[in-house]
Structure formats: structure tokens, C-alpha cells
């Protein structure tokens, strides 16, 4: 294909010129197109990246196009290290494999690696695992219907789906298979088409097509006529015409899954280091030799780059930047549990023509009983740009109100956003680095990345084997991880037993979610200790209810301080610099009640 | 020279904005009050505004780290910030009863600072709950 | 399963007063369940004065007000169970609760008094956009941090909302050494009492920006600043007026909501306006045997009113257990008339009452020189003059028993009427 390269470059340049970007430099390395130059807006940067990816033979895009006049924001260096009585242990000098990034993918890979007699080290720059896209996504376990055939996304999603039931059972993570309704309404076809034509298409032609497309794994979709549809979901818009039910669709708690994977890896000998940011990758003779972090250096011949939205930056440190991540923000609205029974299946509305900016998203619920809507999809330049605007809140609310027209806006208890990490080819990029042996990029992970994580991990391990990592299975690998008991969900009998064993389980700390002090203390002393208020929340739900920690916030801070052997002023919301309190004069503590 | 000062009356929900006209430190006129009580309020508030001092003080060995305290009588408003600082210096040990004097005769005003509640000792055995 | 005459849920000012009142009315078997380590509710953290003018005839601090009730409670035989959280209640008045020393507790109550109080609205309920760093608190939470825990939540503070707690915390933060950069209030008038505007803000030169709101919060780990803007008559921010205010803390005082999750679980009917249970003159809800009082019914301005409502609930359960209530043939519905937003209680079920029924109501708009008129079937029963009525300040009117008994129909209306000069 080498002789064709100049032709691809020319074609791309020609197209760019037509788009009135004649000054963008285009070059080619293998099948990776590199773009350089500057344009007026971030949208243009993204458009150019996509456009370059459309040409045949282009494997990925490294898009270095800048926006004129905007200097990329440098992250302020973290000022203080995480040090508590119980965390963290000391960074080892050597490891067999270093996994960079503690998202669901990194944790899943670490757990898979912990099946073998290997020194496995996972490095996470935040103060907990799952702090990026893994904690803020739709939480759906997809069957693969949404993906285009021929993509790695679809392949790995379909491969993973059947693993989920066993995986979540082994790891004691909530999993709910409630199914997805794809709904066609009187508004499915917008635009110039007469409504009777649109309605006809929606009612008779589209559903069989959707059913056929959906026959993938274990999922046997079926057409649901209007009457049954409204029986299944009485609060659905009366404009609904017909639906297709995908019984295979499920939900998982994404952050508890990530935490469970990390904990199980730790239980099987892997080491997880929080507040540990990779700042450099050591490469010698085209071979990876280790990583440099804010806590020191680790030698390793194999490094997995699972750094999510930052994976292109980490790849660049190894001289293996073969792709560019363009951050895509998704805003999600979370509603009061009071609305729990309002809708019980996942619902997405079909709409033609499809708006590329609103791809994905649905009326969803969490495994804990909160309805949530979203996510939206907006391209943004800032990888940490998780701010949510008023317009975004309104946009998401209005979009899904068309499915549930009478849903009260006043039941919003929270809004948040996650940043997806797509490449310009919009597929997973799971490959050994072309010029650095032992360095494996596991990047471009976006939806259905949560679902696909187990298969992604298997693929990553296959690549490591190919790269020369010797793997010898452990005899005593234990795939079972027991979670913290969820007091609220226990039977009366079990509640009594639990309190008898540990009276702290009789002390409710979070009034909204009925989380006990026992659960919180157990979370702090779990295999991967919860060291922040948010870490406690993600493990126990304390503070995730309607009062948003108004009641339990002061109490959780106290328990954290007590258990970690630190002062309350050192207690963090989510990581360094997120102190809940400002230092006043040194003082002696008073009482110990929580 | 005549000068006007404004005082918002807090005696009732009317919240009258009362004008106090002053010359050489003497009140010449009071305007804008809807009732007689407002006039007295305005005079007091202009000549010697007083407030109850309320704050907390650190307590040793208590069930809670802070003890709420108050002044037995209102004290001049301008002394409140320094009063809060003064009270902070007090050394208090649990247990304390409601009404116990924490600081006697603050700034020689003839007003004591007293505890606003009972506060028992920290229960050492019962670490949790 | 324990069997108990009266179970009071929540040991704040309402719960304490209700339990005492039930006990003093002759019911000896009273339980008071409190989820915190001791009773008092939020009063112990209200260290400022301004409580008790009606009940005790003097100006007390919140802590003192609580202490006086705690002392009274100690003289009774009420069984106080602290650290006890109610997990479930149902229409048959069966309660499941939990605490560390007794474990799971199951109680069948003859009567229940709901006195769970209210909670603060959060940043999410008023849809303040931006990032989600540490340093965003509701006013009640920082009140607890500073006054109970002795912890400083921040140094440079912006306050949204001019509710009473917000203004009180503006003063408290200032006295503790923080810089309060301003109080921003979205409406045209302060949300709290004039007294607090004067003594908490004006005394300390803290600027109050009316018709302003926060349009964005920035900061990744800790708050770094907020964007504020003026709002138009429909409370929409005016883009051109936006300006950035650096700060490390945002305090919200944007309203309180009665805490009625348990009430709903028990099947109690909830009013749309008050967000609390529909109650009768005894403070009995739509579910027989379940009473409610204090801020769970509607957010009162004064703790004195909370105590008053609780006292009535306590007497109510006693009368109900003693079979002393005489039902009217048809209950009287209390209707809101001119310039009245809502009224508590909403229904009169019984006759030959021992004492006057006090109606509390809020007006829709500020009005000067008015008459509060109670009428039934077009007949004026009672009139009371008010110099001024304002939405943030509740209006009270007492109606004697014989006046109520005279009503033949099933309706009573309260109007606020202009007075001719």
C-alpha cells in the first residue's frame, strides 16, 4: 500500500481545500494520517479528523490541528500526596506488567492478569479507580445492536455480553436484565415526509428490520404492538406506535463493577496504586522498559495503556502516538428514587434522519432504582471539561420528555457528565505499538466499552502473549469477590444477624439510602480502601440520594478521619485539593460520634 | 451640618426604613416610622445599638468539640467581633451545664458569657454511634 | 413486636414537644425515635438568638430552646431512643426501625406522630450548572460544621439565596474569619426576616444583591469561583450582566422541603402547596391514627409555631386514644381565598373542641393595611387587622371552638381583604 500513500494524502488535501482548509499539513506514517495546522474552532478540528478518517486505507488519525489563539490548559500539578494510615503501600521497583489507568478496562485487564504468576501493577492518577468515563455512563450492558458490522466494538461487545451474568455474580455486583424497548412514534420521521408515510414506515417496515439487526447474542428481539407497549410502559408517550423489545439488554453498576474488578485483582496479588500519575514511559532499543510516575519509577517490559481519555498522551510519552482521542462529553440527569416505578424498561426512541450529535442516549435506570436520562454527546476540547451548562440540562430533559411527557423536572436530584474517549475512526484501538515492543495501546474505548471490557481484557492478554509475555496460571486464583453487604436490601433476619456481628450495621448514616456506618467502615477497610468521600459514596451509595450528602456529609467525613487516622481537614471529596474544610488552628478532637 | 442616617426597624414585618436626622450628634428629627415603637427603636439603634453576643467555644473532653455560648444581656454592636475573639480564649472543660458562666463580666460591661446548653463528657467506651 | 400507644418519629423541636404534650395529656407509653445521637434536631446548631419569644416570652438561642425542652422531656417518662432510624411504616401503623444497641425494632403503634422536619434544597434541585468540586454546601450543613463540629468549610464565600439560615451563616462565617463576598437573591425581595437582613448583613457590611443568581460554578477539585448575573422579571439570567466572582465556597440557602418519605410510605395524603400531609385541627393526617406536626407539615418561620403545632398533635393523640374526639357529620374543608397561598390545617373533622384552632397561612403577595377574614357560607365569622402581610412571614389567626361549631356547611374560607381607609 506504500505506493498508494501519496494518493491518499493528495485526496485528503484536496477535500480539505474544498472545505476551505487548504493550509492543513497532511502526512502519513504507515496507515496513520497525521494532521498539523490551525483552524478557527474546535468543531473544525473534529470535522477534519473525521474527514481524514473516511478515506480507504486510513487506519487512524493523529490530529494535531490546533484552534487559533487558544493555548491548551495545563493541569496544575498536584500539590499533596495521598498519605493515610492505611494507604498507600510503597511503589515497587519492578513489575512484570504495568497497567496505566484504573478505569473499567484497566481494572478488568489487571484482574485477568492476576490469574497468572505475574507481578501486576495498576496505576491510577486519581484517588480512586473508575473516576473517568467508567463512573459516568449509561451503565447499559449492550447486546451489540447499535454497532456497525465489521467493527471491533461490535465483535467484542457480542463476545462479552454472555460473560456478564457470571462475572457480576463472581464479583457480587448488581446486574439487572430488564430489556430495552426501541420505540417508534409519530415523530420518528421528521422532515418533509408526509406523516402517513412516516407512520406506515414506523409501524410496518422498520420493526422487522430492527428485529433482524438485533439477532445477535442471546437476545431474541420481538415486535411489541402499541397496546402491549403501553401495558409494559403505561407512562410512555401516547404518540408511540410500535416497539421492538430486546430482552438481552441489561444494566450494571459501572463504578461498583470497576471497584470490584480492582479489588478482586488485589485479592489475587495485583497491586493498585492510586494518586499515581504516569509522567513518562521508558523506551530503549524500541522496547518498553518501564514508566515514570509522581511517586517514582517502575521497571517493566510490558505496559498496557488503558488511560482512557488520556491514552493518546500516554502513547505519546512512549513515542507511540498512533491515534488521537477527541473528548466527547455526555450529560446525564439523575432522578429521585420516588419515580422508580414510573418506567421499568430501558427505552430509546428511534428518530430519522439521525442527528450525529445526539447519537446514543436513552431513558434509563440505575441498578439502585433511580431513573436517569442521557447521555448527550458534545465534542469538547478539554479532557477534564465536565462542567454541565443550563442549556445541556434543558436539552437532555426536553429530548427525553418526548418519551415520558409528564415526567416532573422537579425530581432531578443530580446532573453530571462523563467524557468519552473516541478516536476519529470511532472504533476501539487495541494494538501493540508499532515501534515499541511490549507497549500495548488499549484505546478509543467508548460505548459499548463497559460491556466489552471482559473481551477487551482477553484481547489485551492475547496481545501481551504475542509480545512475549510468559503467563503461567496460578493455582490459587480466586475469581470470587464478596462485596460489602447492602444493609437496606437484606431480609429482616439477615439484618438482625448483621447487626449482631457488627453493631455499626445498626447505625444509619445516610438517611436517603439507608447506608449504615458498618458499610462505610467496611468500604474504608476493603481490599482497595475508600479514602475519599466520593469513594465511600461509590462503594456504599452514602450521599447519592435526594439530599446529596446534606445529612451524611459531616458524618462520613468524621468516620473517614477516624478510620484513616487523619484530621477532618485532610479529608478529601474526590482527590487532592478537594478538601472539605479549610485548615484552622491545630486542635484536639472532641467526641467520636458519627 | 445636618446629616441623615437610616435605620431599618425590625420590630414587625413592616420593616420601616426610618430616617434619623442628626446635627452635631443631636437627633433633630425622626421620619418614616409607621408607629411610635419605631421612634424609640430608631433612637436606640442610632445612639447605642446593642446585640446579644452568640458564638461557640472549644471544649475539652466534651461529647462535642464546641460549646455554644451567649451573653446574658445585649452588648454594644461594635464590641461583637472583639467579643467573639475574647470568648475564644476561654478554657472550658466538660461537663458543662446550661447557664454555667464561661466568662465573667466581659469588657467590664457587667455582662457574663454563659453556656447555652448542657454538654456532657465524651463517652470514652462508646467510640461509635 | 412491641405494642406502644404513641410513637413519635423525629426528635427535633416538633417531636420533643409532641412527646411531652402526649405524656402530659395522660399517655404514659410514649416512644420518641431519633436518628441522631441525641434529640434537639437542628436547634443545637442554631447558636444565635431569636427563639422562644412566644413560648417562653424571652429571646433564647436555638441551643437554649432545645435545652429547655430536653429538660422538660427528662421529667417525663417518654422513652427516647437515639441513633434510631425508621426504615418502614405502613398504614396499620407498624414500624420497623433500627439502632446499634437494639438492632432491628418492630413496633405496632396505636398512634404515630410524624415529626421528621424538613431538609434543604440542594444545588441540583435549583439547577445551578457548572462543575462539581468540593466546597458547595447548604447553609444548614455549614452551620453544623462550624457550630457543632468546629470545622471551617471555607475562607472566601458566596451565598446564594437570602433565606434566614443563609443570612445567619453570612454573619457567622464573618465572625469566624471568613470573607463573605455577597449574598445573591434571585427574587426582588429578601427571602428571610427583615431582622436578619439588618443584624446579619447590614451590621457586617455584607452586600445583598437582589434579582441576582449564580449561573455557573467553576473549579475541578475545590470551588474556584462562580459566575453571577442579574435576572429579568421572569428570573432568567441576563447574559450581559454576568461577572465572575472568585471564591472557594458556595453556600446555598434556597429553600426547605418537608421530609415526607415515611409519610408517603404510610399512605398519608400530601398537599401540593405545602408538600406536607393534609392535617385536621388535631394535626391528624388522612390515615387514622397517624398525626403530623412541625416542619413535616409545612415549613414554619418560627420554632415557637413548630412547638405549638406539636403540642396540639400531642393532645390530639391523647384525645384520640381516650376516645374523646367527637366527629362532625361532615368535615369542614378550609379554602384559600383572596391573596392566600395555603393554609394549615386544611380540614376540621371534630366538634366541641376545648380550645381555639390556630390557622397558619401564607399570602401570595405583599399587601399593606389588610383585614384577615374568616367566613363560611358567605357569613363573616371573624376579622383581624394586619398592618402588613408578606409571603415570607406566616400569618396566624385563632378561631374559637364555638365559632367553628356554628358552621353548618362543609367549607370555611380565609381571605385577605383590602381595608378601606
PDB file of C-alpha atoms in Angstrom, chain B residues 37-82:
ATOM      1  CA  UNK B  37     -42.402  51.964  68.792  1.00  0.00           C
ATOM      2  CA  UNK B  38     -40.375  52.638  65.680  1.00  0.00           C
ATOM      3  CA  UNK B  39     -39.263  56.001  67.033  1.00  0.00           C
ATOM      4  CA  UNK B  40     -37.777  54.502  70.176  1.00  0.00           C
ATOM      5  CA  UNK B  41     -36.206  51.735  68.145  1.00  0.00           C
ATOM      6  CA  UNK B  42     -34.592  54.257  65.823  1.00  0.00           C
ATOM      7  CA  UNK B  43     -33.216  56.304  68.713  1.00  0.00           C
ATOM      8  CA  UNK B  44     -31.720  53.215  70.408  1.00  0.00           C
ATOM      9  CA  UNK B  45     -30.395  51.829  67.172  1.00  0.00           C
ATOM     10  CA  UNK B  46     -28.790  55.171  66.328  1.00  0.00           C
ATOM     11  CA  UNK B  47     -27.338  56.079  69.695  1.00  0.00           C
ATOM     12  CA  UNK B  48     -26.376  52.706  71.158  1.00  0.00           C
ATOM     13  CA  UNK B  49     -27.133  49.695  69.004  1.00  0.00           C
ATOM     14  CA  UNK B  50     -26.794  46.505  71.030  1.00  0.00           C
ATOM     15  CA  UNK B  51     -26.892  42.822  70.179  1.00  0.00           C
ATOM     16  CA  UNK B  52     -26.746  39.535  72.036  1.00  0.00           C
ATOM     17  CA  UNK B  53     -23.308  38.010  71.512  1.00  0.00           C
ATOM     18  CA  UNK B  54     -23.588  34.394  70.445  1.00  0.00           C
ATOM     19  CA  UNK B  55     -20.661  32.190  69.471  1.00  0.00           C
ATOM     20  CA  UNK B  56     -19.004  28.903  70.313  1.00  0.00           C
ATOM     21  CA  UNK B  57     -16.025  27.984  72.411  1.00  0.00           C
ATOM     22  CA  UNK B  58     -13.815  24.922  72.194  1.00  0.00           C
ATOM     23  CA  UNK B  59     -14.454  22.476  74.988  1.00  0.00           C
ATOM     24  CA  UNK B  60     -12.062  19.864  76.308  1.00  0.00           C
ATOM     25  CA  UNK B  61     -13.225  16.298  76.785  1.00  0.00           C
ATOM     26  CA  UNK B  62     -16.753  17.037  75.660  1.00  0.00           C
ATOM     27  CA  UNK B  63     -19.117  14.858  73.715  1.00  0.00           C
ATOM     28  CA  UNK B  64     -18.855  17.516  71.009  1.00  0.00           C
ATOM     29  CA  UNK B  65     -15.871  19.737  70.158  1.00  0.00           C
ATOM     30  CA  UNK B  66     -17.763  23.043  70.501  1.00  0.00           C
ATOM     31  CA  UNK B  67     -19.933  24.587  73.173  1.00  0.00           C
ATOM     32  CA  UNK B  68     -22.448  27.305  72.220  1.00  0.00           C
ATOM     33  CA  UNK B  69     -22.414  30.373  74.467  1.00  0.00           C
ATOM     34  CA  UNK B  70     -24.253  33.717  74.707  1.00  0.00           C
ATOM     35  CA  UNK B  71     -24.063  36.984  76.551  1.00  0.00           C
ATOM     36  CA  UNK B  72     -26.638  37.321  79.316  1.00  0.00           C
ATOM     37  CA  UNK B  73     -27.590  40.788  78.020  1.00  0.00           C
ATOM     38  CA  UNK B  74     -27.159  42.623  74.725  1.00  0.00           C
ATOM     39  CA  UNK B  75     -23.776  44.324  74.371  1.00  0.00           C
ATOM     40  CA  UNK B  76     -22.775  47.219  72.097  1.00  0.00           C
ATOM     41  CA  UNK B  77     -22.825  46.054  68.495  1.00  0.00           C
ATOM     42  CA  UNK B  78     -19.344  47.322  67.765  1.00  0.00           C
ATOM     43  CA  UNK B  79     -17.927  45.097  70.500  1.00  0.00           C
ATOM     44  CA  UNK B  80     -19.313  41.878  68.991  1.00  0.00           C
ATOM     45  CA  UNK B  81     -16.330  40.950  66.761  1.00  0.00           C
ATOM     46  CA  UNK B  82     -13.754  41.562  69.503  1.00  0.00           C
TER      47      UNK B  82
END
